[in-house]
CSV table of C-alpha atoms and ligand atoms in Angstrom, one decimal:
chain,number,residue,atom,x,y,z
K,1,MET,CA,-27.0,-10.6,-1.8
K,2,THR,CA,-25.4,-8.6,0.9
K,3,THR,CA,-26.1,-8.9,4.6
K,4,ASN,CA,-26.8,-5.2,5.3
K,5,GLU,CA,-30.1,-4.0,6.4
K,6,GLN,CA,-29.5,-0.3,6.2
K,7,PRO,CA,-28.5,1.3,2.9
K,8,ARG,CA,-24.8,2.1,2.8
K,9,THR,CA,-23.3,4.9,0.7
K,10,GLN,CA,-22.1,3.6,-2.7
K,11,TRP,CA,-19.7,5.0,-5.2
K,12,LEU,CA,-21.6,7.3,-7.6
K,13,GLY,CA,-20.0,6.7,-11.0
K,14,ARG,CA,-19.2,3.5,-12.8
K,15,TRP,CA,-15.5,4.2,-12.2
K,16,GLY,CA,-15.9,5.5,-8.7
K,17,PHE,CA,-14.4,2.4,-7.0
K,18,VAL,CA,-11.7,1.9,-9.5
K,19,LEU,CA,-10.6,5.5,-9.2
K,20,ALA,CA,-10.7,5.6,-5.5
K,21,ALA,CA,-9.0,2.3,-5.0
K,22,THR,CA,-6.4,3.3,-7.6
K,23,GLY,CA,-6.0,6.6,-5.8
K,24,SER,CA,-5.5,4.7,-2.6
K,25,ALA,CA,-3.0,2.2,-4.2
K,26,VAL,CA,-1.0,4.7,-6.2
K,27,GLY,CA,0.8,7.1,-3.8
K,28,LEU,CA,4.0,7.7,-2.1
K,29,GLY,CA,4.5,3.9,-2.0
K,30,ASN,CA,5.0,3.9,-5.8
K,31,ILE,CA,6.9,7.1,-6.3
K,32,TRP,CA,8.8,7.6,-3.0
K,33,LYS,CA,9.1,4.1,-1.4
K,34,PHE,CA,9.4,1.7,-4.4
K,35,PRO,CA,12.5,3.4,-5.9
K,36,TYR,CA,14.3,3.8,-2.6
K,37,ILE,CA,13.8,0.3,-1.3
K,38,THR,CA,14.6,-1.1,-4.8
K,39,GLY,CA,17.8,0.9,-4.5
K,40,GLU,CA,18.5,-0.4,-1.0
K,41,TYR,CA,17.9,-4.0,-1.9
K,42,GLY,CA,19.9,-4.0,-5.1
K,43,GLY,CA,17.5,-3.6,-8.0
K,44,GLY,CA,16.3,-6.3,-10.4
K,45,ALA,CA,16.0,-9.3,-8.1
K,46,PHE,CA,14.0,-7.2,-5.7
K,47,VAL,CA,11.7,-6.0,-8.5
K,48,LEU,CA,11.1,-9.6,-9.7
K,49,VAL,CA,10.1,-10.9,-6.2
K,50,TYR,CA,7.9,-7.8,-5.8
K,51,LEU,CA,6.1,-8.5,-9.0
K,52,ALA,CA,5.7,-12.1,-8.1
K,53,CYS,CA,4.2,-11.1,-4.7
K,54,ILE,CA,1.8,-8.7,-6.4
K,55,LEU,CA,0.5,-11.5,-8.6
K,56,ALA,CA,0.6,-14.5,-6.2
K,57,VAL,CA,-0.4,-12.7,-3.0
K,58,GLY,CA,-1.6,-9.1,-3.8
K,59,VAL,CA,-4.2,-9.9,-6.4
K,60,PRO,CA,-5.9,-12.7,-4.5
K,61,VAL,CA,-5.8,-10.8,-1.2
K,62,MET,CA,-7.3,-7.7,-2.8
K,63,MET,CA,-10.1,-9.7,-4.4
K,64,THR,CA,-10.8,-11.3,-1.0
K,65,GLU,CA,-10.8,-8.0,0.8
K,66,ILE,CA,-13.2,-6.3,-1.7
K,67,ALA,CA,-15.5,-9.3,-1.5
K,68,LEU,CA,-15.5,-9.3,2.3
K,69,GLY,CA,-16.2,-5.5,2.3
K,70,ARG,CA,-19.0,-5.8,-0.1
K,71,ARG,CA,-20.5,-8.8,1.6
K,72,GLY,CA,-20.3,-7.3,5.1
K,73,ARG,CA,-21.1,-3.7,4.1
K,74,GLY,CA,-19.1,-2.2,6.9
K,75,SER,CA,-15.8,-1.3,8.4
K,76,PRO,CA,-13.3,-4.2,8.4
K,77,ILE,CA,-14.3,-5.1,12.0
K,78,ASP,CA,-18.1,-5.0,11.3
K,79,ALA,CA,-17.8,-6.6,7.8
K,80,ILE,CA,-15.8,-9.5,9.0
K,81,ARG,CA,-18.1,-10.0,12.0
K,82,ARG,CA,-21.1,-10.1,9.7
K,83,VAL,CA,-19.6,-12.4,7.2
K,84,THR,CA,-18.4,-14.8,9.8
K,85,SER,CA,-21.7,-14.8,11.5
K,86,GLU,CA,-23.4,-15.5,8.2
K,87,SER,CA,-21.1,-18.5,7.8
K,88,GLY,CA,-21.6,-19.6,11.4
K,89,SER,CA,-17.9,-19.2,12.2
K,90,SER,CA,-16.1,-17.6,15.1
K,91,SER,CA,-16.4,-13.8,15.4
K,92,ALA,CA,-12.8,-13.8,16.7
K,93,TRP,CA,-11.8,-13.4,13.1
K,94,SER,CA,-12.9,-9.8,13.4
K,95,LEU,CA,-9.6,-9.3,15.2
K,96,LEU,CA,-8.2,-9.2,11.7
K,97,GLY,CA,-10.3,-6.1,11.2
K,98,TRP,CA,-8.9,-4.5,14.3
K,99,MET,CA,-5.4,-5.2,13.2
K,100,ALA,CA,-6.1,-3.8,9.7
K,101,MET,CA,-7.6,-0.6,11.2
K,102,LEU,CA,-4.6,-0.2,13.5
K,103,ALA,CA,-2.2,-0.8,10.6
K,104,GLY,CA,-3.9,1.9,8.5
K,105,PHE,CA,-3.7,4.3,11.3
K,106,MET,CA,0.0,3.5,12.0
K,107,ILE,CA,0.9,3.9,8.3
K,108,LEU,CA,-0.8,7.2,8.1
K,109,SER,CA,1.2,8.4,11.1
K,110,PHE,CA,4.4,8.3,9.2
K,111,TYR,CA,2.8,8.8,5.7
K,112,VAL,CA,1.8,12.3,6.6
K,113,VAL,CA,5.4,13.2,7.3
K,114,VAL,CA,6.5,12.0,3.9
K,115,ALA,CA,3.5,13.7,2.3
K,116,GLY,CA,4.7,16.8,4.2
K,117,TRP,CA,8.1,16.5,2.4
K,118,SER,CA,6.2,16.5,-0.9
K,119,PHE,CA,4.2,19.7,0.0
K,120,SER,CA,7.3,21.4,1.3
K,121,TYR,CA,9.2,20.6,-1.9
K,122,LEU,CA,6.3,22.0,-3.9
K,123,TRP,CA,6.7,25.2,-1.9
K,124,LYS,CA,10.5,25.2,-2.5
K,125,MET,CA,9.8,24.8,-6.2
K,126,LEU,CA,7.3,27.6,-6.2
K,127,SER,CA,9.6,29.9,-4.3
K,128,GLY,CA,12.8,29.0,-6.3
K,129,GLY,CA,14.5,27.5,-3.2
K,130,LEU,CA,16.0,24.7,-5.2
K,131,ALA,CA,17.3,26.6,-8.2
K,132,GLY,CA,20.9,26.0,-9.2
K,133,SER,CA,21.7,23.5,-6.5
K,134,SER,CA,24.3,20.9,-7.0
K,135,VAL,CA,24.0,17.2,-6.0
K,136,GLU,CA,25.6,17.9,-2.7
K,137,GLU,CA,23.5,20.9,-2.1
K,138,MET,CA,20.3,18.9,-2.8
K,139,ALA,CA,21.3,16.5,-0.1
K,140,ALA,CA,22.0,19.3,2.3
K,141,ILE,CA,18.6,20.9,1.5
K,142,PHE,CA,16.9,17.6,2.3
K,143,GLY,CA,18.7,17.4,5.6
K,144,ALA,CA,18.0,21.0,6.5
K,145,ASN,CA,14.3,20.6,5.7
K,146,ASN,CA,14.1,17.9,8.4
K,147,GLU,CA,16.1,19.7,11.0
K,148,SER,CA,13.4,22.1,12.2
K,149,PRO,CA,10.5,20.4,14.0
K,150,LEU,CA,8.4,23.5,13.4
K,151,ASN,CA,9.0,23.4,9.7
K,152,LEU,CA,8.4,19.7,9.3
K,153,GLY,CA,5.6,19.8,11.8
K,154,PHE,CA,3.9,22.5,9.8
K,155,TRP,CA,3.8,20.5,6.6
K,156,SER,CA,2.7,17.2,8.2
K,157,THR,CA,0.0,19.1,10.1
K,158,LEU,CA,-1.2,20.6,6.9
K,159,VAL,CA,-1.4,17.1,5.4
K,160,THR,CA,-3.3,15.8,8.4
K,161,VAL,CA,-5.8,18.7,8.2
K,162,ALA,CA,-6.3,18.3,4.4
K,163,THR,CA,-6.9,14.5,4.9
K,164,MET,CA,-9.5,15.0,7.5
K,165,VAL,CA,-11.3,17.8,5.6
K,166,ILE,CA,-11.7,15.4,2.6
K,167,VAL,CA,-12.7,12.5,4.6
K,168,GLY,CA,-15.1,14.6,6.6
K,169,LYS,CA,-16.8,15.6,3.4
K,170,GLY,CA,-17.8,12.0,2.6
K,171,VAL,CA,-17.2,9.3,0.1
K,172,GLN,CA,-18.7,10.8,-3.0
K,173,ALA,CA,-18.1,14.6,-2.7
K,174,GLY,CA,-14.7,14.2,-1.0
K,175,ILE,CA,-12.9,11.1,-2.1
K,176,GLU,CA,-14.5,10.2,-5.5
K,177,LYS,CA,-14.3,13.7,-6.9
K,178,SER,CA,-10.6,14.4,-6.0
K,179,VAL,CA,-9.2,11.2,-7.6
K,180,SER,CA,-10.9,11.5,-10.9
K,181,TRP,CA,-8.7,14.1,-12.4
K,182,MET,CA,-5.5,13.5,-10.5
K,183,MET,CA,-4.5,10.1,-11.7
K,184,PRO,CA,-4.2,10.9,-15.4
K,185,GLY,CA,-2.2,14.0,-14.5
K,186,MET,CA,0.3,11.9,-12.5
K,187,VAL,CA,0.9,9.5,-15.4
K,188,MET,CA,1.5,12.4,-17.8
K,189,MET,CA,4.1,13.9,-15.5
K,190,LEU,CA,5.9,10.5,-15.1
K,191,LEU,CA,6.0,10.2,-18.9
K,192,VAL,CA,7.6,13.6,-19.2
K,193,LEU,CA,10.2,12.6,-16.6
K,194,ILE,CA,10.9,9.3,-18.3
K,195,GLY,CA,11.4,11.2,-21.6
K,196,TYR,CA,13.9,13.4,-19.8
K,197,GLY,CA,15.6,10.3,-18.3
K,198,MET,CA,16.1,8.8,-21.7
K,199,PHE,CA,18.4,11.6,-22.7
K,200,SER,CA,20.1,12.1,-19.4
K,201,GLY,CA,22.8,9.5,-20.0
K,202,GLY,CA,21.8,7.2,-17.2
K,203,PHE,CA,18.8,5.5,-18.8
K,204,GLY,CA,20.6,2.3,-19.9
K,205,GLU,CA,22.1,1.8,-16.5
K,206,ALA,CA,18.7,2.4,-14.9
K,207,VAL,CA,17.0,-0.2,-17.1
K,208,HIS,CA,19.8,-2.6,-16.3
K,209,PHE,CA,19.5,-1.9,-12.6
K,210,LEU,CA,15.7,-2.4,-12.6
K,211,PHE,CA,15.3,-5.4,-14.9
K,212,SER,CA,18.4,-7.5,-14.7
K,213,PHE,CA,17.4,-10.3,-12.4
K,214,ASP,CA,20.3,-11.8,-10.4
K,215,VAL,CA,18.2,-13.6,-7.8
K,216,GLY,CA,21.2,-14.6,-5.9
K,217,SER,CA,21.8,-11.0,-5.0
K,218,LEU,CA,18.6,-10.7,-2.9
K,219,SER,CA,18.7,-11.1,0.8
K,220,SER,CA,16.0,-12.8,2.9
K,221,GLU,CA,15.4,-9.4,4.4
K,222,GLY,CA,14.9,-8.1,0.8
K,223,MET,CA,12.3,-10.7,0.1
K,224,LEU,CA,10.3,-9.8,3.1
K,225,ALA,CA,10.6,-6.2,2.1
K,226,ALA,CA,9.3,-7.0,-1.3
K,227,LEU,CA,6.3,-8.9,0.2
K,228,GLY,CA,5.6,-6.1,2.6
K,229,HIS,CA,5.8,-3.6,-0.2
K,230,ALA,CA,3.3,-5.6,-2.3
K,231,PHE,CA,0.9,-5.2,0.6
K,232,PHE,CA,1.7,-1.6,1.2
K,233,THR,CA,1.5,-0.5,-2.4
K,234,LEU,CA,-1.9,-2.2,-3.0
K,235,SER,CA,-3.2,-0.7,0.3
K,236,LEU,CA,-3.9,-4.3,1.6
K,237,ALA,CA,-4.5,-5.5,5.1
K,238,SER,CA,-4.8,-2.0,6.3
K,239,GLY,CA,-8.6,-1.4,6.1
K,240,ALA,CA,-8.5,0.8,3.0
K,241,ILE,CA,-9.5,-1.6,0.3
K,242,LEU,CA,-11.9,-3.6,2.4
K,243,THR,CA,-13.8,-0.4,3.5
K,244,TYR,CA,-13.8,1.0,-0.1
K,245,GLY,CA,-15.2,-2.4,-1.2
K,246,SER,CA,-18.0,-1.9,1.3
K,247,TYR,CA,-19.3,0.9,-0.9
K,248,LEU,CA,-19.0,-1.1,-4.1
K,249,PRO,CA,-22.3,-1.6,-6.0
K,250,ALA,CA,-23.4,-5.2,-6.2
K,251,ARG,CA,-23.1,-5.4,-10.0
K,252,ALA,CA,-19.5,-4.4,-10.3
K,253,SER,CA,-17.0,-7.2,-11.1
K,254,ILE,CA,-14.5,-7.6,-8.3
K,255,ALA,CA,-11.9,-9.5,-10.4
K,256,ARG,CA,-11.9,-7.0,-13.2
K,257,THR,CA,-11.6,-4.0,-10.8
K,258,THR,CA,-8.8,-5.7,-8.9
K,259,LEU,CA,-6.8,-6.4,-12.0
K,260,SER,CA,-7.2,-2.8,-13.2
K,261,VAL,CA,-6.0,-1.4,-9.8
K,262,ALA,CA,-3.1,-3.8,-9.5
K,263,LEU,CA,-2.0,-3.1,-13.1
K,264,ALA,CA,-2.2,0.6,-12.8
K,265,ASP,CA,-0.3,0.5,-9.5
K,266,THR,CA,2.5,-1.6,-10.9
K,267,LEU,CA,2.9,0.5,-14.0
K,268,VAL,CA,3.2,3.6,-12.0
K,269,ALA,CA,5.8,2.1,-9.7
K,270,LEU,CA,7.9,0.9,-12.7
K,271,MET,CA,7.5,4.3,-14.4
K,272,ALA,CA,8.6,6.0,-11.2
K,273,GLY,CA,11.7,3.7,-11.3
K,274,LEU,CA,12.4,4.6,-14.9
K,275,ALA,CA,12.0,8.3,-14.1
K,276,ILE,CA,14.2,8.4,-11.1
K,277,PHE,CA,17.1,6.0,-11.6
K,278,PRO,CA,18.5,7.6,-14.8
K,279,VAL,CA,18.9,10.8,-12.8
K,280,ILE,CA,20.5,9.0,-10.0
K,281,PHE,CA,23.1,7.2,-12.2
K,282,ALA,CA,23.7,10.2,-14.5
K,283,ASN,CA,24.6,12.3,-11.5
K,284,GLY,CA,26.7,9.7,-9.8
K,285,MET,CA,24.4,9.4,-6.8
K,286,SER,CA,23.9,6.2,-4.8
K,287,PRO,CA,20.7,4.3,-5.5
K,288,ALA,CA,20.8,3.3,-1.8
K,289,SER,CA,20.4,6.9,-0.6
K,290,GLY,CA,17.4,6.0,1.5
K,291,PRO,CA,14.1,7.8,2.0
K,292,GLY,CA,15.5,11.1,0.6
K,293,LEU,CA,16.2,9.5,-2.8
K,294,ILE,CA,13.5,11.2,-4.9
K,295,PHE,CA,13.7,14.5,-3.1
K,296,MET,CA,17.4,14.7,-3.8
K,297,SER,CA,17.3,13.4,-7.4
K,298,LEU,CA,14.2,14.7,-9.1
K,299,PRO,CA,14.8,18.4,-8.5
K,300,LEU,CA,18.2,17.9,-10.3
K,301,ALA,CA,16.4,16.6,-13.3
K,302,PHE,CA,13.9,19.4,-13.2
K,303,GLN,CA,16.5,22.1,-13.1
K,304,ALA,CA,18.3,20.7,-16.1
K,305,MET,CA,15.2,20.6,-18.3
K,306,PRO,CA,13.6,23.3,-20.3
K,307,LEU,CA,10.6,24.6,-18.4
K,308,GLY,CA,11.9,22.5,-15.5
K,309,THR,CA,10.5,24.7,-12.8
K,310,LEU,CA,7.0,24.4,-14.3
K,311,PHE,CA,7.3,20.6,-14.5
K,312,GLY,CA,8.7,20.5,-11.1
K,313,ILE,CA,5.8,22.4,-9.7
K,314,LEU,CA,3.3,20.2,-11.5
K,315,PHE,CA,5.1,17.1,-10.4
K,316,PHE,CA,5.0,18.0,-6.7
K,317,ILE,CA,1.4,19.0,-7.0
K,318,MET,CA,0.7,15.5,-8.4
K,319,LEU,CA,2.8,13.8,-5.8
K,320,SER,CA,1.0,15.6,-3.0
K,321,MET,CA,-2.3,14.8,-4.5
K,322,ALA,CA,-1.4,11.1,-4.9
K,323,ALA,CA,-0.4,11.1,-1.3
K,324,LEU,CA,-3.7,12.6,-0.2
K,325,THR,CA,-5.8,10.2,-2.2
K,326,SER,CA,-3.9,7.4,-0.3
K,327,SER,CA,-4.0,9.1,3.1
K,328,ILE,CA,-7.8,9.5,3.0
K,329,SER,CA,-8.2,5.8,2.4
K,330,MET,CA,-6.1,4.9,5.5
K,331,VAL,CA,-8.5,6.6,7.9
K,332,GLU,CA,-11.7,5.6,6.1
K,333,ALA,CA,-11.9,2.4,8.0
K,334,THR,CA,-11.6,4.1,11.4
K,335,VAL,CA,-14.0,6.8,10.5
K,336,SER,CA,-16.5,4.3,9.0
K,337,TRP,CA,-16.2,2.2,12.2
K,338,LEU,CA,-16.8,5.2,14.5
K,339,THR,CA,-19.8,6.5,12.6
K,340,ASP,CA,-21.4,3.1,12.3
K,341,ASN,CA,-20.8,2.1,15.9
K,342,LYS,CA,-20.5,5.2,18.1
K,343,GLY,CA,-23.4,7.2,16.8
K,344,ILE,CA,-21.3,10.2,15.9
K,345,SER,CA,-21.2,12.2,12.7
K,346,ARG,CA,-18.6,11.6,10.0
K,347,ARG,CA,-17.3,15.1,10.7
K,348,THR,CA,-16.8,14.5,14.4
K,349,ALA,CA,-15.3,11.1,13.7
K,350,SER,CA,-12.8,12.6,11.2
K,351,TRP,CA,-11.7,15.4,13.5
K,352,GLY,CA,-11.4,13.1,16.5
K,353,THR,CA,-9.3,10.6,14.5
K,354,GLY,CA,-7.3,13.6,13.2
K,355,ILE,CA,-6.3,14.8,16.6
K,356,VAL,CA,-5.0,11.4,17.7
K,357,LEU,CA,-3.3,11.0,14.4
K,358,TRP,CA,-1.7,14.4,14.8
K,359,LEU,CA,-0.2,13.4,18.1
K,360,VAL,CA,1.3,10.1,16.9
K,361,SER,CA,2.5,11.6,13.6
K,362,THR,CA,4.2,14.4,15.5
K,363,LEU,CA,6.2,11.8,17.4
K,364,ALA,CA,7.1,10.3,14.0
K,365,MET,CA,8.1,13.6,12.7
K,366,LEU,CA,10.4,14.2,15.7
K,367,SER,CA,12.5,11.2,14.6
K,368,PHE,CA,14.1,13.5,12.0
K,369,ASN,CA,15.2,16.3,14.4
K,370,VAL,CA,14.9,16.6,18.2
K,371,GLY,CA,14.2,12.8,18.5
K,372,ALA,CA,17.1,11.8,16.4
K,373,ASP,CA,18.6,9.9,19.3
K,374,TRP,CA,15.4,8.2,20.4
K,375,THR,CA,16.0,4.8,18.9
K,376,LEU,CA,15.1,1.3,19.8
K,377,ALA,CA,17.2,-1.5,18.3
K,378,GLY,CA,18.6,1.1,16.0
K,379,LYS,CA,15.3,2.2,14.6
K,380,HIS,CA,13.5,5.5,15.1
K,381,PHE,CA,9.8,5.7,15.9
K,382,PHE,CA,9.2,6.6,12.2
K,383,ASP,CA,11.1,3.5,11.1
K,384,TRP,CA,9.3,1.3,13.6
K,385,LEU,CA,5.9,2.4,12.3
K,386,ASP,CA,6.9,1.5,8.8
K,387,TYR,CA,8.7,-1.7,9.8
K,388,LEU,CA,5.9,-3.1,12.0
K,389,THR,CA,3.2,-2.4,9.5
K,390,SER,CA,5.0,-3.5,6.3
K,391,ARG,CA,7.0,-6.5,7.6
K,392,LEU,CA,4.6,-7.8,10.2
K,393,MET,CA,1.1,-6.6,10.4
K,394,MET,CA,0.2,-6.5,6.7
K,395,PRO,CA,1.6,-9.9,5.8
K,396,LEU,CA,0.1,-11.5,8.8
K,397,GLY,CA,-3.2,-9.7,8.3
K,398,GLY,CA,-3.2,-10.8,4.6
K,399,LEU,CA,-2.4,-14.4,5.7
K,400,GLY,CA,-5.4,-14.3,8.1
K,401,MET,CA,-7.7,-13.0,5.4
K,402,VAL,CA,-6.8,-15.7,2.9
K,403,LEU,CA,-7.1,-18.4,5.5
K,404,LEU,CA,-10.5,-17.0,6.5
K,405,ALA,CA,-11.6,-16.9,2.9
K,406,GLY,CA,-10.1,-20.2,1.8
K,407,PHE,CA,-10.9,-22.4,4.7
K,408,VAL,CA,-13.4,-20.9,7.1
K,409,LEU,CA,-16.1,-19.0,5.3
K,410,LYS,CA,-18.8,-20.8,3.4
K,411,SER,CA,-17.9,-21.1,-0.2
K,412,GLU,CA,-21.2,-19.5,-1.4
K,413,THR,CA,-20.0,-16.2,0.1
K,414,PHE,CA,-17.2,-15.9,-2.4
K,415,ARG,CA,-19.0,-17.7,-5.2
K,416,GLU,CA,-21.7,-15.1,-5.1
K,417,GLU,CA,-19.6,-12.1,-4.5
K,418,LEU,CA,-16.8,-12.9,-7.0
K,419,GLY,CA,-19.3,-14.1,-9.6
K,420,LEU,CA,-16.5,-16.0,-11.4
K,421,SER,CA,-16.9,-18.9,-13.8
K,422,ALA,CA,-16.1,-22.3,-12.3
K,423,GLY,CA,-12.6,-22.3,-13.7
K,424,TRP,CA,-11.6,-18.9,-12.5
K,425,TYR,CA,-13.2,-19.5,-9.1
K,426,ALA,CA,-11.1,-22.6,-8.7
K,427,LEU,CA,-8.0,-20.7,-9.6
K,428,TRP,CA,-8.8,-18.0,-7.0
K,429,LEU,CA,-9.5,-20.7,-4.4
K,430,PHE,CA,-6.3,-22.4,-5.1
K,431,MET,CA,-4.4,-19.1,-4.8
K,432,VAL,CA,-6.0,-18.2,-1.4
K,433,ARG,CA,-5.8,-21.6,0.0
K,434,TYR,CA,-2.3,-22.6,-1.0
K,435,VAL,CA,-0.2,-20.2,-3.0
K,436,SER,CA,-0.7,-17.0,-1.1
K,437,PRO,CA,-0.5,-18.5,2.5
K,438,LEU,CA,2.6,-20.6,1.6
K,439,GLY,CA,4.2,-17.7,-0.2
K,440,ILE,CA,3.7,-15.5,2.9
K,441,LEU,CA,4.9,-18.2,5.2
K,442,VAL,CA,8.0,-19.1,3.1
K,443,ILE,CA,9.1,-15.5,3.0
K,444,PHE,CA,8.5,-15.1,6.8
K,445,VAL,CA,10.5,-18.2,7.6
K,446,ASP,CA,13.1,-17.2,5.1
K,447,ALA,CA,13.5,-13.9,6.8
K,448,LEU,CA,14.4,-16.0,9.9
K,449,GLY,CA,17.1,-17.4,7.7
K,450,ILE,CA,16.0,-21.0,7.4
K,451,THR,CA,14.6,-21.8,4.0
K,452,ARG,CA,16.9,-20.2,1.4
K,453,VAL,CA,19.4,-23.0,1.1
K,454,VAL,CA,16.6,-25.6,1.4
K,455,LEU,CA,14.7,-23.9,-1.4
K,456,ALA,CA,17.6,-23.8,-3.8
K,457,GLN,CA,18.6,-27.4,-3.3
K,458,HIS,CA,15.3,-29.2,-2.8
K,459,TRP,CA,12.7,-27.3,-4.9
K,460,PRO,CA,11.4,-30.4,-6.7
K,461,TRP,CA,10.7,-32.0,-3.4
K,462,LEU,CA,9.0,-28.9,-2.1
K,463,LEU,CA,6.9,-28.8,-5.2
K,464,ALA,CA,5.8,-32.4,-4.6
K,465,VAL,CA,5.0,-31.5,-1.0
K,466,LEU,CA,2.9,-28.6,-2.2
K,467,VAL,CA,0.9,-30.9,-4.4
K,468,VAL,CA,0.4,-33.3,-1.6
K,469,ILE,CA,-0.6,-30.5,0.8
K,470,THR,CA,-3.1,-29.3,-1.9
K,471,VAL,CA,-4.7,-32.7,-2.3
K,472,VAL,CA,-4.8,-33.4,1.5
K,473,GLY,CA,-6.0,-29.9,2.1
K,474,GLU,CA,-8.8,-30.3,-0.3
K,475,LEU,CA,-9.9,-33.6,1.2
K,476,ALA,CA,-9.7,-32.3,4.7
K,477,SER,CA,-11.0,-28.8,4.3
K,478,PRO,CA,-14.5,-29.3,5.8
K,479,ARG,CA,-12.7,-30.7,8.9
K,480,LEU,CA,-10.2,-27.9,8.8
K,481,ARG,CA,-13.1,-25.4,8.7
K,482,ARG,CA,-14.5,-26.9,11.9
K,483,VAL,CA,-11.1,-26.8,13.6
K,484,LEU,CA,-10.5,-23.2,12.7
K,485,SER,CA,-13.9,-21.9,13.7
K,486,PRO,CA,-15.1,-23.5,16.8
Q,501,PFF,N1,-0.8,2.3,-1.3
Q,501,PFF,C1,-0.3,3.5,-0.7
Q,501,PFF,C2,0.9,3.9,-1.4
Q,501,PFF,O1,1.5,3.1,-2.2
Q,501,PFF,O2,1.4,5.0,-1.3
Q,501,PFF,C3,-0.1,3.4,0.7
Q,501,PFF,C4,-1.3,2.9,1.5
Q,501,PFF,C5,-2.5,3.4,1.4
Q,501,PFF,C6,-1.1,1.9,2.4
Q,501,PFF,C7,-3.6,2.9,2.1
Q,501,PFF,C8,-2.1,1.4,3.2
Q,501,PFF,C9,-3.4,1.9,3.0
Q,501,PFF,F1,-4.4,1.5,3.7
């Protein structure tokens, strides 16, 4: 049912893909980024939009990507090229694959810096460097950790090397093996921290902050951030999931695996929020403390707990591992493309990619010290990598994928790959044709400041328009297909 001629590596175990994709999805995005951007954008309303984006956009896009990967059995570029050629559509769509691969690479360039923080905090925990510090001292320690390019560079280089070693080892021995024991450990640690949070005095406030939805409090910028984060946290439109999908055995159910990954990812993010915000509120810290949020708050919790140092060590081991199982997925697309197209070994491809990555990530790392003044429109290189990928490339890439799936490719492709009953298939099609693209577009346009008022005042009309677009779209779709794929 797939188009490949040569056998492609496949996941070994029944759970191989789910574990690897969950390993990719669950990472710094859940434990580091979700809490701090939730803090920055004001809490509950942001969480609500984020959850809506996961359901309405994330899940359909993930199913599409896995199906494209499995059907095309290759890196994003090759897979899309094969699938479009099978459908007789334009190979220009493989540009989406290029953009995804580039996004994965750009994300990794700043991700290794944050993962480096995690490794350095593990070291601080082991060496007792955080013991007895006050709230202010924790903030100072975070600042000092960033000040030396040699220190920060050492840790991010370590992460880069570790990533490339695992990827160089291959899909089964490297990736599949490392994720199978790490995910359960992570969840246990979060449960312990939530348990602590319940007695810290800030739990009620944290729950209120995360789950009281005052939608009016959310800015357009916040909605775009929520959409971008839905892509980021599920590893979408950045090559990872599509490439992992290319190793998925033909018999596995794409819908079921997608739902497991999305659910696990969402639960871990919410758990991280419930673990972190009680400490923040109990210690009078600001939820909007930015990227240093977890590094300044969690060590406080650990030092107040019985056996705190031990838990702290375990936590940072888990966080570092969660970061690694994500970082390996970000380069898999590039490495797979290089080995399939350039006739080089996986090892050479990994190290070659690693060297370029090291150069770019070093520039990102310098944003925190010697390059503190190198800004463009008020953003450092580190921030630009994050901003461009989350706010632009991933939503646009996702939009491209759903349009490709919904209007361009032959419907048999997805009927066969998804293997859904007629009703579920129709629901998926409705989502990728209308709900996901319109959701992405509305948030984009809203970020330009146009639709907010219109939405609030005229939603019944907009709903009617959506219905009309759906009907017209359905009637016109063969024609649309011709227009979009010359
Ligand atoms: N999903 C990862 C996280 O939440 O930490 C980040 C990520 C992994 C983004 C892989 C993109 C990617 F391709």
